[in-house]
Amino acid sequence: MIYLVEDEEGIRELVVYTLCSTGLDARGFSNGAEFWSALREEMPSLVLLDIMLPGEDGLEILRRLRLAPETARLPVMMLTARGTEYDKVRGLELGADDYLAKPPGMMELVARVRRLLRRAETDAEPEEYSVGGLFVSVPRRLVTVDGTEVHLTLKEFDLLAYMLKNAGIVMTRDRLLSVVWGYNYEGETRTVDTHILTLRGKLGRHGAVIQTVRGVGYKAVG
Ligand code: CA
């Protein structure tokens, strides 16, 4: 089952019709609220997301999908309007798997959808990290240090998981704020520092897994 969130009725109907006619099941929704309620009934195998939507926009929907363990690896393709490079980049930064410019060519859409579905089948290993005595399981939201469970707050966990997923990559405070707290979060980058500090404390001798990159931000070693 493929879910499409697109407020333009013409595009929505065309995409759903095209996918269904090639043997792929698809349902269209005109806004985030309808999409979330359908998601509770049935988990799709892929999501197509328009960016400009009434209410919650496509990037916000994407961010929420990536943060929830059960949808963190769900393949997502963004539909971007012509000339909105910024949205495309934001989408990829937030973890979109692919993007397609609107109006999408139907042959290309089907080919890309099939490619993403194939890729999802081949790399479906669980999102778990083991660094020295530190073990993190994203689907189970479990963290252990030398075999003992450590209790993290929601944001501490999301921060740690995101950093381990991108181990070796330097993350600016702004990027961490936008991914973990939401891109329209109005807080300060100091929030990130405070959380890193308590997170390191809870991880004990494995706190060094998160390194400070002076003048830039943080990176995880993994
Ligand atoms: Ca739109």
Short mmCIF file of N, CA and C and ligand atoms in Angstrom, two decimals, residues 5-8 50-54 102, ligand 1:
data_model
loop_
_atom_site.label_atom_id
_atom_site.label_comp_id
_atom_site.label_asym_id
_atom_site.label_seq_id
_atom_site.Cartn_x
_atom_site.Cartn_y
_atom_site.Cartn_z
N VAL A 5 0.15 12.09 0.11
CA VAL A 5 -0.46 13.28 0.71
C VAL A 5 -0.24 14.43 -0.26
N GLU A 6 -1.31 14.92 -0.83
CA GLU A 6 -1.24 15.96 -1.88
C GLU A 6 -2.58 16.69 -1.87
N ASP A 7 -2.53 18.01 -1.70
CA ASP A 7 -3.79 18.75 -1.63
C ASP A 7 -4.36 19.11 -3.00
N GLU A 8 -3.55 19.01 -4.05
CA GLU A 8 -4.10 19.30 -5.38
C GLU A 8 -4.81 18.06 -5.90
N ASP A 50 3.70 15.63 -0.69
CA ASP A 50 3.79 16.98 -1.23
C ASP A 50 4.33 17.86 -0.10
N ILE A 51 4.97 18.97 -0.42
CA ILE A 51 5.52 19.81 0.65
C ILE A 51 4.53 20.88 1.10
N MET A 52 4.02 21.65 0.14
CA MET A 52 3.07 22.70 0.50
C MET A 52 1.69 22.09 0.69
N LEU A 53 1.27 22.03 1.97
CA LEU A 53 -0.04 21.45 2.28
C LEU A 53 -0.75 22.37 3.26
N PRO A 54 -2.07 22.35 3.25
CA PRO A 54 -2.78 23.13 4.28
C PRO A 54 -2.51 22.50 5.65
N LYS A 102 7.32 18.38 -9.40
CA LYS A 102 5.95 18.40 -9.88
C LYS A 102 5.84 19.29 -11.10
CA CA B 1 0.43 21.42 -2.43
#
